[in-house]
Amino acid sequence: MAGIKALARQTAVYGLSSIVGRFLNWGLVPLYVYLFPAEQYGIVSYLYSFTAVMLVILNYGMETGFFRFANSEFNPDKVYTTAMASVGTTSLIFVAIVTVLLRPVSAIMMLPAHEWYVWIMAFIVAVDAFTNIPFAYLRYRNKAWRFAAIKLINIGVNIGLNLFFILLCPLMDRHCPSLISWFYTPLGGQAFGIGWIFVANLLSSLTVLALLLPDIVRCRWQFDGQLLRRMLTYSWPLLVLGVAGIMSQNMGQLTIPYLFAGHEEEARSMVGIYAANMKIAVVMVMFTQAFRYAYEPFIFSQARGQGGDNRKAYCDAMKYFVIFGLLIFLGVMYYLPVLRHFISPAYWEGLRVVPLMMIAELCFGVFFNLSLWYKLTDRTRWGMWLSLICFALMLGLNLWLVPLIGIPDGYMGSAWAALISYAAVMVLSYFLGRRYYPLPYEIGTMTLYTIGAAVLYFVGMKIEWPGAMWATYTVRTLLLLLYLGAVIRRERLPLPGRLQGKKA
C-alpha cells in the first residue's frame, strides 16, 4: 500500500501541472473560437495533430527506454546524456530537412499557403522532443515539483503571449505602432492571424529549454554507442507503438480533410467543431497523462523489488485508476450544461462526442495500465503490434464511418471509431497479459464499479429540470456522492478525520 500512496502523491503533483495547465490552455479555446472562424480553428487543430505525431517520432521511445536502462545500468547519468545526445541530433536533422523541403512538405500537408505555420511548428516539435528527455530525468529523480513548476511556467508564458499577440498587439498597432513594429509588421501584423498562436508556442518552448539548462549541463556528458544500440533495440518497437497510438488519437483531425477533398472549408469546420468539443473531454486525458507521468517510473522501480508486493501494487493501481476515471466521467457529464460554455454556442452541435470520447479515453488509460506486462518482460514488440492493430481499426472505421455520416456530422464517425478501437485493444492486451505476465486484477470489483457508474450516469442524465437547474445539479451531486460513498465503504478508505485521528 505504501507504493500506491507514493504513486498517488506523484500523480497528484504531476496532475497539478497537467490539470491546471490544461485548464488554463482550455481557457484559450473561447478566445480562438470567438475570434477565428471554425475553418481557421480547424487549421490549428489539424496542424497540432501533425505536430503530436512528429513529437512521438522524434522521441522514438527513448523516454521509456531511459527509465528502463536508468533502473538497470550502473550509471543513470550516462543513460541520460546518451539519450539526450541521440534525440538532440535527430531533432536538429529534422529541422534542417523541413527547412530545405518546406514547400513540398507544406503541399503534402494540404497547407501550401501556410508555409510559415509549418516551419514554426517543425521548430517547436524539435525543441519539445529534446526537452522531453530532461523532463524524464526529473521524473526519474522524483523531482515532481520542479517538473510541475517548469510545465506551469511554460503554460503561463504561452497563455500570456497568446493574449499579447492576439488581443494587445492589434490595439498597440493602432495607437502606438512604433513599440511593436520591429517584430509585428514583418510577420504580417494582425493579418498573420492564427500564426501568432504558433509564435507564442515557439517562444514558450524556448523558455522551457532555458529553464532546463541546469539539468542539461550539470551532468558529466558521456556518450556510449553500445548503450545507445541497446536502448534503440528496446525502444524501436515503442516508436511504432507511439506513432500508431498518437495517429489513432488524432485520426479524426488527420483524416477528415483528406476524406472531403474539394470541400476544404466544410472539412476544416468539422475538424474545428470536433476538436473544440474534445477540449471538454480533455479532463479524462489530463487524468490519464498525470497518471502516466507517475506510473512509468513507478512500475520500473517496483520491478526491482522482490515478492508479490509489487504485483499487488500494479493491481491496486489499475483498480484505483478505473475508480477515479469513472468518477471523472460522471462529474463531467453531470455538469456538462455548465462546462459547455467554455466553447462558443456555434460549436455546441458537437457536444454529442463528449461522452463517447470520455469513455474512449478511459479505455485508452486502462490499455496504458495494462502495458506494463510487455514493458517489464521486454516484449515491447507486443506493444507495437497492439498499437498497429488499434491504428488499423481506427483508420478503417474512420474511412468507413466518417464518409457514411457525411457533412456536417462526419466527426461523429471519428468518435465512434475511437471508442471501438480503444475498447478492442484494451480487451486484447488484457488476455495477452494473462499469458505472459499474469496479474490478479480485481476484474469483478472493477466491473461492479463500471456497472454502478453506468446506472448513475443514465439516472443522472434523465434528471434535468431546465427551469430549475439548481435542483438538477443538487440531485446529480448527491448521485456523485453516492458513488464516492460506495467506493469509500467498499475499499475501506480512511476519511480525512480518521487520518488526523491516527496521526494524533
Coordinates of C-alpha atoms in Angstrom, one line a residue:
M1 CA 0.0 0.0 0.0
A2 CA 2.9 2.3 0.6
G3 CA 3.8 2.1 -3.1
I4 CA 0.3 3.1 -4.1
K5 CA 0.4 6.0 -1.7
A6 CA 3.6 7.2 -3.3
L7 CA 2.2 6.7 -6.7
A8 CA -0.9 8.7 -5.7
R9 CA 1.3 11.6 -4.3
Q10 CA 3.3 11.7 -7.5
T11 CA 0.2 11.6 -9.7
A12 CA -1.3 14.5 -7.7
V13 CA 1.8 16.6 -8.2
Y14 CA 2.1 15.7 -11.9
G15 CA -1.6 16.3 -12.2
L16 CA -1.1 19.8 -10.8
S17 CA 0.9 20.8 -13.9
S18 CA -1.3 18.7 -16.2
I19 CA -4.7 19.6 -15.0
V20 CA -4.1 23.2 -14.1
G21 CA -2.1 23.7 -17.2
R22 CA -4.6 22.1 -19.5
F23 CA -7.4 24.0 -17.8
L24 CA -5.5 27.3 -18.4
N25 CA -4.9 26.3 -22.0
W26 CA -8.5 25.3 -22.1
G27 CA -9.3 28.9 -21.3
L28 CA -7.7 29.9 -24.7
V29 CA -10.3 27.9 -26.6
P30 CA -13.1 30.5 -26.2
L31 CA -10.6 33.2 -27.4
Y32 CA -9.8 31.1 -30.5
V33 CA -13.4 30.1 -31.4
Y34 CA -14.8 33.6 -30.9
L35 CA -12.0 35.4 -32.8
F36 CA -11.4 32.9 -35.6
P37 CA -14.0 31.0 -37.7
A38 CA -14.3 27.2 -37.4
E39 CA -12.3 26.8 -40.6
Q40 CA -9.3 28.7 -39.1
Y41 CA -9.5 26.9 -35.8
G42 CA -9.6 23.7 -37.8
I43 CA -6.2 24.6 -39.3
V44 CA -4.8 25.0 -35.7
S45 CA -6.2 21.6 -34.6
Y46 CA -5.1 19.9 -37.8
L47 CA -1.5 21.2 -37.6
Y48 CA -1.2 20.4 -33.9
S49 CA -2.3 16.8 -34.7
F50 CA 0.6 16.5 -37.2
T51 CA 2.9 18.0 -34.5
A52 CA 1.8 15.4 -32.0
V53 CA 2.7 12.6 -34.4
M54 CA 6.1 14.1 -35.2
L55 CA 6.9 14.6 -31.5
V56 CA 6.5 10.8 -31.0
I57 CA 8.6 10.1 -34.0
L58 CA 11.4 12.4 -32.8
N59 CA 11.3 10.8 -29.3
Y60 CA 11.3 7.2 -30.8
G61 CA 10.6 5.6 -27.5
M62 CA 13.7 7.0 -25.8
E63 CA 11.7 8.3 -22.8
T64 CA 10.6 4.8 -21.8
G65 CA 14.0 3.4 -22.8
F66 CA 15.6 5.9 -20.4
F67 CA 13.5 4.6 -17.5
R68 CA 14.2 1.0 -18.4
F69 CA 18.0 1.4 -18.6
A70 CA 18.4 4.0 -15.9
N71 CA 17.0 1.5 -13.4
S72 CA 19.3 -1.3 -14.6
E73 CA 22.6 0.4 -15.6
F74 CA 25.3 1.3 -13.1
N75 CA 25.4 4.9 -14.2
P76 CA 22.0 6.5 -14.8
D77 CA 23.6 9.8 -15.8
K78 CA 25.3 8.0 -18.7
V79 CA 21.9 6.7 -19.9
Y80 CA 20.5 10.3 -19.6
T81 CA 23.3 12.0 -21.6
T82 CA 23.4 9.3 -24.2
A83 CA 19.6 9.7 -24.7
M84 CA 19.9 13.5 -24.9
A85 CA 22.7 13.3 -27.5
S86 CA 20.7 11.0 -29.7
V87 CA 17.4 12.9 -29.5
G88 CA 19.2 16.3 -29.9
T89 CA 21.0 15.1 -33.0
T90 CA 17.9 13.8 -34.7
S91 CA 15.9 16.9 -33.8
L92 CA 18.4 19.1 -35.5
I93 CA 18.4 16.9 -38.6
F94 CA 14.6 17.1 -38.7
V95 CA 14.6 20.9 -38.6
A96 CA 17.2 21.0 -41.4
I97 CA 15.1 18.7 -43.6
V98 CA 11.9 20.6 -43.1
T99 CA 13.7 23.9 -43.8
V100 CA 15.1 22.6 -47.1
L101 CA 11.9 20.9 -48.2
L102 CA 9.4 23.4 -46.8
R103 CA 7.4 23.9 -49.9
P104 CA 6.7 20.2 -50.8
V105 CA 6.2 19.3 -47.1
S106 CA 3.5 22.1 -46.8
A107 CA 1.8 20.9 -50.0
I108 CA 1.7 17.3 -48.7
M109 CA 0.1 18.6 -45.5
M110 CA -2.5 20.4 -47.6
L111 CA -1.3 23.7 -46.3
P112 CA 0.6 25.2 -49.4
A113 CA -0.5 28.8 -48.4
H114 CA 0.8 28.4 -44.8
E115 CA 4.5 27.5 -45.1
W116 CA 5.4 29.8 -42.2
Y117 CA 3.0 27.8 -39.9
V118 CA 4.6 24.5 -40.9
W119 CA 8.1 25.7 -40.3
I120 CA 7.4 27.2 -36.9
M121 CA 5.7 24.0 -35.8
A122 CA 8.6 22.0 -37.0
F123 CA 11.0 24.0 -34.8
I124 CA 8.6 23.7 -31.9
V125 CA 8.4 19.9 -32.1
A126 CA 12.2 19.6 -32.4
V127 CA 12.7 21.7 -29.1
D128 CA 9.9 19.8 -27.3
A129 CA 11.3 16.4 -28.4
F130 CA 14.7 17.3 -26.9
T131 CA 13.3 18.7 -23.7
N132 CA 11.3 15.5 -23.1
I133 CA 14.5 13.7 -22.0
P134 CA 15.4 16.2 -19.3
F135 CA 11.8 16.1 -18.1
A136 CA 12.1 12.3 -18.0
Y137 CA 15.2 12.7 -15.9
L138 CA 13.3 14.9 -13.4
R139 CA 10.7 12.2 -13.1
Y140 CA 13.4 9.6 -12.6
R141 CA 14.9 11.7 -9.8
N142 CA 11.4 12.1 -8.3
K143 CA 11.6 15.9 -8.7
A144 CA 7.9 16.2 -9.3
W145 CA 7.6 19.7 -8.0
R146 CA 10.4 21.0 -10.3
F147 CA 8.8 19.2 -13.2
A148 CA 5.4 20.7 -12.4
A149 CA 6.8 24.2 -11.9
I150 CA 8.5 24.3 -15.3
K151 CA 5.4 22.9 -17.0
L152 CA 3.3 25.6 -15.4
I153 CA 5.8 28.3 -16.4
N154 CA 5.7 27.0 -20.0
I155 CA 1.9 27.2 -20.0
G156 CA 1.9 30.7 -18.3
V157 CA 4.3 32.1 -20.9
N158 CA 2.3 30.5 -23.7
I159 CA -1.0 32.0 -22.5
G160 CA 0.5 35.4 -21.8
L161 CA 2.0 35.6 -25.3
N162 CA -1.3 34.4 -26.8
L163 CA -3.1 37.3 -25.1
F164 CA -0.3 39.7 -26.0
F165 CA -0.1 38.8 -29.7
I166 CA -3.8 38.2 -30.4
L167 CA -5.5 40.9 -28.2
L168 CA -3.0 43.5 -27.2
C169 CA -0.8 43.9 -30.3
P170 CA -3.7 44.9 -32.6
L171 CA -4.5 47.7 -30.1
M172 CA -0.9 48.8 -29.9
D173 CA -0.6 48.7 -33.7
R174 CA -3.4 51.2 -33.9
H175 CA -2.3 53.5 -31.1
C176 CA 1.5 53.1 -30.6
P177 CA 2.8 51.1 -33.6
S178 CA 6.4 52.0 -33.0
L179 CA 6.6 49.8 -29.9
I180 CA 5.9 46.6 -31.8
S181 CA 6.5 47.3 -35.5
W182 CA 10.0 45.8 -35.3
F183 CA 8.5 42.3 -35.0
Y184 CA 4.8 42.7 -35.6
T185 CA 4.9 44.2 -39.1
P186 CA 7.5 41.8 -40.7
L187 CA 5.3 38.8 -39.9
G188 CA 2.1 40.5 -41.3
G189 CA 0.6 42.1 -38.3
Q190 CA -3.0 41.2 -37.5
A191 CA -3.3 39.5 -40.9
F192 CA -0.9 36.8 -39.6
G193 CA -3.9 35.6 -37.6
I194 CA -3.6 32.1 -36.2
G195 CA 0.1 32.3 -36.9
W196 CA 0.6 34.2 -33.7
I197 CA -0.7 31.1 -31.8
F198 CA 2.3 29.2 -33.2
V199 CA 4.8 32.0 -32.5
A200 CA 3.6 32.1 -28.8
N201 CA 4.1 28.3 -28.6
L202 CA 7.6 28.6 -30.0
L203 CA 8.7 31.2 -27.5
S204 CA 7.2 29.3 -24.6
S205 CA 9.1 26.1 -25.7
L206 CA 12.3 28.0 -25.9
T207 CA 11.6 29.3 -22.4
V208 CA 11.3 25.7 -21.2
L209 CA 14.7 24.8 -22.8
A210 CA 16.3 27.7 -21.0
L211 CA 14.8 26.6 -17.6
L212 CA 16.0 23.1 -18.2
L213 CA 19.6 24.1 -19.0
P214 CA 20.9 23.4 -15.4
D215 CA 19.6 19.8 -15.7
I216 CA 21.2 19.5 -19.2
V217 CA 24.6 20.9 -18.4
R218 CA 25.2 19.8 -14.8
C219 CA 25.8 16.1 -15.7
R220 CA 29.1 15.0 -17.0
W221 CA 28.4 14.2 -20.6
Q222 CA 29.1 10.6 -21.6
F223 CA 28.1 9.1 -24.8
D224 CA 28.0 5.3 -25.0
G225 CA 27.4 3.9 -28.5
Q226 CA 26.8 0.4 -27.3
L227 CA 24.3 1.5 -24.7
L228 CA 22.5 3.6 -27.4
R229 CA 22.2 0.5 -29.6
R230 CA 20.7 -1.4 -26.7
M231 CA 18.3 1.4 -25.9
L232 CA 17.3 1.6 -29.6
T233 CA 16.7 -2.1 -29.8
Y234 CA 14.5 -1.8 -26.7
S235 CA 12.8 1.4 -27.9
W236 CA 12.2 1.0 -31.6
P237 CA 9.0 -1.1 -31.1
L238 CA 7.8 1.7 -28.8
L239 CA 8.4 4.1 -31.7
V240 CA 6.0 2.1 -33.9
L241 CA 3.7 1.8 -30.8
G242 CA 3.8 5.5 -30.2
V243 CA 3.3 6.6 -33.8
A244 CA 0.4 4.2 -34.3
G245 CA -1.0 5.4 -30.9
I246 CA -0.8 9.1 -31.5
M247 CA -2.1 8.8 -35.0
S248 CA -5.0 6.8 -33.6
Q249 CA -5.7 9.6 -31.1
N250 CA -5.6 12.3 -33.8
M251 CA -7.1 10.1 -36.6
G252 CA -10.3 12.2 -36.9
Q253 CA -8.4 15.5 -37.3
L254 CA -5.9 14.0 -39.7
T255 CA -8.3 12.1 -42.0
I256 CA -11.3 14.4 -42.3
P257 CA -9.6 17.0 -44.6
Y258 CA -8.5 14.2 -46.9
L259 CA -11.9 12.4 -46.9
F260 CA -13.7 15.5 -48.1
A261 CA -11.3 16.8 -50.7
G262 CA -13.0 19.5 -52.7
H263 CA -14.9 20.6 -49.6
E264 CA -11.9 22.0 -47.7
E265 CA -13.8 24.7 -45.8
E266 CA -16.5 22.3 -44.6
A267 CA -13.9 19.7 -43.7
R268 CA -11.9 22.2 -41.6
S269 CA -15.0 23.4 -39.9
M270 CA -15.8 19.8 -38.9
V271 CA -12.3 19.4 -37.6
G272 CA -12.7 22.6 -35.6
I273 CA -16.0 21.6 -34.1
Y274 CA -14.7 18.1 -33.3
A275 CA -11.5 19.5 -31.7
A276 CA -13.3 22.1 -29.7
N277 CA -15.7 19.6 -28.1
M278 CA -12.9 17.2 -27.4
K279 CA -11.5 20.0 -25.2
I280 CA -14.3 19.2 -22.8
A281 CA -13.4 15.5 -22.8
V282 CA -9.8 16.5 -22.2
V283 CA -10.3 16.2 -18.4
M284 CA -10.0 12.4 -18.8
V285 CA -6.9 12.9 -20.9
M286 CA -5.4 15.1 -18.2
F287 CA -6.0 12.4 -15.6
T288 CA -4.5 9.7 -17.8
Q289 CA -1.5 11.9 -18.6
A290 CA -0.9 12.7 -14.9
F291 CA -1.1 9.0 -14.0
R292 CA 1.3 8.1 -16.9
Y293 CA 3.9 10.6 -15.7
A294 CA 4.0 8.9 -12.3
Y295 CA 3.3 5.3 -13.4
E296 CA 6.2 4.7 -15.7
P297 CA 9.0 5.3 -13.1
F298 CA 6.7 3.6 -10.6
I299 CA 6.5 0.3 -12.4
F300 CA 10.2 0.0 -13.2
S301 CA 11.2 0.9 -9.6
Q302 CA 8.7 -1.6 -8.3
A303 CA 10.1 -4.2 -10.6
R304 CA 13.4 -4.0 -8.7
G305 CA 11.6 -5.3 -5.6
Q306 CA 11.1 -9.0 -4.9
G307 CA 8.0 -11.0 -3.9
G308 CA 4.3 -10.5 -4.6
D309 CA 4.0 -7.0 -3.2
N310 CA 4.9 -5.3 -6.4
R311 CA 2.2 -7.3 -8.3
K312 CA -0.4 -6.3 -5.8
A313 CA 0.7 -2.7 -6.2
Y314 CA 0.2 -3.0 -10.0
C315 CA -3.3 -4.4 -9.5
D316 CA -4.3 -1.7 -6.9
A317 CA -3.0 1.0 -9.3
M318 CA -5.3 -0.4 -12.1
K319 CA -8.3 -0.6 -9.7
Y320 CA -8.0 3.0 -8.4
F321 CA -7.3 4.3 -11.9
V322 CA -10.7 2.8 -13.0
I323 CA -12.4 4.1 -9.9
F324 CA -11.3 7.7 -10.3
G325 CA -11.7 7.6 -14.1
L326 CA -15.3 6.7 -13.7
L327 CA -15.7 9.5 -11.1
I328 CA -14.3 12.0 -13.6
F329 CA -16.7 10.7 -16.3
L330 CA -19.7 11.2 -14.1
G331 CA -18.5 14.6 -12.9
V332 CA -18.0 15.9 -16.5
M333 CA -21.3 14.5 -17.8
Y334 CA -23.4 15.7 -14.8
Y335 CA -22.1 19.3 -15.2
L336 CA -21.9 19.4 -19.0
P337 CA -24.5 22.1 -19.2
V338 CA -22.0 24.4 -17.4
L339 CA -18.8 23.1 -19.0
R340 CA -20.2 23.6 -22.5
H341 CA -19.9 27.4 -22.0
F342 CA -16.1 27.1 -22.4
I343 CA -16.7 26.9 -26.1
S344 CA -18.8 29.1 -28.4
P345 CA -22.5 28.1 -28.8
A346 CA -21.7 27.8 -32.5
Y347 CA -19.8 24.6 -31.6
W348 CA -22.4 23.0 -29.4
E349 CA -23.8 20.8 -32.1
G350 CA -20.7 18.6 -31.5
L351 CA -21.4 18.0 -27.8
R352 CA -22.5 14.5 -28.7
V353 CA -18.9 13.4 -29.0
V354 CA -18.1 14.2 -25.3
P355 CA -19.5 11.0 -23.6
L356 CA -18.0 8.8 -26.4
M357 CA -14.6 10.4 -26.1
M358 CA -14.6 10.3 -22.3
I359 CA -15.3 6.5 -22.4
A360 CA -12.8 6.1 -25.2
E361 CA -10.1 7.9 -23.2
L362 CA -10.8 5.8 -20.1
C363 CA -10.4 2.6 -22.2
F364 CA -7.1 4.0 -23.5
G365 CA -6.0 4.7 -19.9
V366 CA -6.7 1.1 -19.0
F367 CA -4.8 -0.1 -22.1
F368 CA -1.8 2.0 -21.0
N369 CA -2.1 0.5 -17.5
L370 CA -2.0 -3.0 -19.0
S371 CA 1.1 -2.1 -21.0
L372 CA 3.3 -3.0 -18.0
W373 CA 3.3 -6.7 -19.0
Y374 CA 5.2 -6.2 -22.2
K375 CA 7.4 -3.4 -20.8
L376 CA 8.6 -5.4 -17.8
T377 CA 9.2 -8.6 -19.8
D378 CA 11.0 -6.7 -22.6
R379 CA 8.3 -7.8 -25.0
T380 CA 7.9 -4.3 -26.4
R381 CA 7.2 -5.7 -29.8
W382 CA 3.8 -6.7 -28.5
G383 CA 3.1 -3.1 -27.7
M384 CA 4.0 -2.3 -31.3
W385 CA 1.5 -4.9 -32.6
L386 CA -1.3 -3.8 -30.3
S387 CA -0.8 -0.2 -31.4
L388 CA -0.8 -1.2 -35.0
I389 CA -4.0 -3.2 -34.5
C390 CA -5.5 -0.1 -32.9
F391 CA -4.3 2.1 -35.7
A392 CA -5.7 -0.3 -38.4
L393 CA -9.1 -0.4 -36.6
M394 CA -9.1 3.4 -36.2
L395 CA -8.2 4.1 -39.8
G396 CA -10.6 1.5 -41.2
L397 CA -13.5 2.7 -39.1
N398 CA -12.8 6.4 -39.9
L399 CA -12.6 5.6 -43.6
W400 CA -16.0 3.9 -43.3
L401 CA -18.0 5.8 -40.8
V402 CA -16.9 9.4 -41.5
P403 CA -18.0 9.5 -45.2
L404 CA -21.0 7.4 -44.3
I405 CA -22.3 10.0 -41.9
G406 CA -21.0 12.8 -44.2
I407 CA -21.1 16.6 -43.9
P408 CA -21.7 18.2 -41.4
D409 CA -21.7 15.4 -38.8
G410 CA -18.8 13.2 -40.1
Y411 CA -16.8 13.8 -36.9
M412 CA -19.3 11.5 -35.0
G413 CA -17.8 8.7 -37.0
S414 CA -14.4 9.5 -35.7
A415 CA -15.7 9.5 -32.1
W416 CA -17.3 6.0 -32.5
A417 CA -14.1 4.8 -34.2
A418 CA -12.0 5.9 -31.2
L419 CA -14.3 4.2 -28.7
I420 CA -14.5 0.9 -30.6
S421 CA -10.8 0.8 -31.3
Y422 CA -9.6 1.6 -27.8
A423 CA -12.0 -0.9 -26.2
A424 CA -10.9 -3.7 -28.6
V425 CA -7.1 -3.3 -27.9
M426 CA -7.8 -2.9 -24.2
V427 CA -9.5 -6.3 -24.1
L428 CA -6.9 -7.9 -26.4
S429 CA -4.0 -6.6 -24.2
Y430 CA -5.6 -7.9 -21.1
F431 CA -5.8 -11.5 -22.4
L432 CA -2.3 -11.4 -23.8
G433 CA -1.1 -10.1 -20.4
R434 CA -2.7 -13.1 -18.7
R435 CA -0.5 -15.3 -20.8
Y436 CA 2.9 -13.5 -20.5
Y437 CA 2.7 -11.7 -17.1
P438 CA -0.5 -12.8 -15.3
L439 CA -1.7 -10.4 -12.6
P440 CA -4.6 -10.9 -10.2
Y441 CA -6.6 -7.9 -11.3
E442 CA -9.8 -7.4 -9.5
I443 CA -12.0 -7.7 -12.6
G444 CA -15.2 -8.4 -10.6
T445 CA -14.7 -5.3 -8.5
M446 CA -13.9 -3.0 -11.4
T447 CA -16.9 -4.4 -13.4
L448 CA -19.1 -3.7 -10.4
Y449 CA -17.9 -0.1 -10.3
T450 CA -18.4 0.3 -14.0
I451 CA -22.0 -1.0 -13.9
G452 CA -22.7 1.2 -10.9
A453 CA -21.3 4.3 -12.7
A454 CA -23.3 3.4 -15.9
V455 CA -26.5 3.2 -13.9
L456 CA -25.8 6.5 -12.1
Y457 CA -25.0 8.1 -15.5
F458 CA -28.3 7.2 -17.1
V459 CA -30.3 8.1 -13.9
G460 CA -28.5 11.4 -13.6
M461 CA -28.9 12.4 -17.3
K462 CA -32.6 11.6 -17.1
I463 CA -32.9 14.1 -14.2
E464 CA -33.0 17.5 -15.8
W465 CA -35.3 20.4 -14.9
P466 CA -34.4 23.3 -17.3
G467 CA -36.4 25.7 -15.2
A468 CA -34.6 24.8 -12.0
M469 CA -31.1 23.8 -12.8
W470 CA -30.1 24.2 -9.2
A471 CA -32.3 21.2 -8.4
T472 CA -30.8 19.3 -11.2
Y473 CA -27.3 19.9 -10.0
T474 CA -28.2 19.1 -6.4
V475 CA -29.6 15.7 -7.3
R476 CA -26.7 14.9 -9.6
T477 CA -24.2 16.0 -6.9
L478 CA -25.9 13.6 -4.5
L479 CA -25.6 10.8 -7.0
L480 CA -21.9 11.6 -7.3
L481 CA -21.5 11.5 -3.5
L482 CA -23.4 8.2 -3.6
Y483 CA -20.7 6.8 -5.9
L484 CA -17.9 8.2 -3.7
G485 CA -19.5 6.8 -0.6
A486 CA -19.8 3.3 -2.1
V487 CA -16.1 3.4 -3.1
I488 CA -15.0 4.5 0.4
R489 CA -17.1 1.9 2.1
R490 CA -16.1 -1.0 -0.2
E491 CA -12.4 -0.1 -0.3
R492 CA -12.3 0.8 3.4
L493 CA -10.6 4.1 2.5
P494 CA -9.7 6.3 5.5
L495 CA -11.6 9.5 5.8
P496 CA -9.6 12.8 6.4
G497 CA -10.9 12.9 10.0
R498 CA -9.8 9.4 10.7
L499 CA -6.4 10.1 9.2
Q500 CA -6.0 13.0 11.6
G501 CA -7.1 10.9 14.5
K502 CA -4.4 8.3 13.7
K503 CA -1.7 10.9 13.5
A504 CA -2.8 12.3 16.8

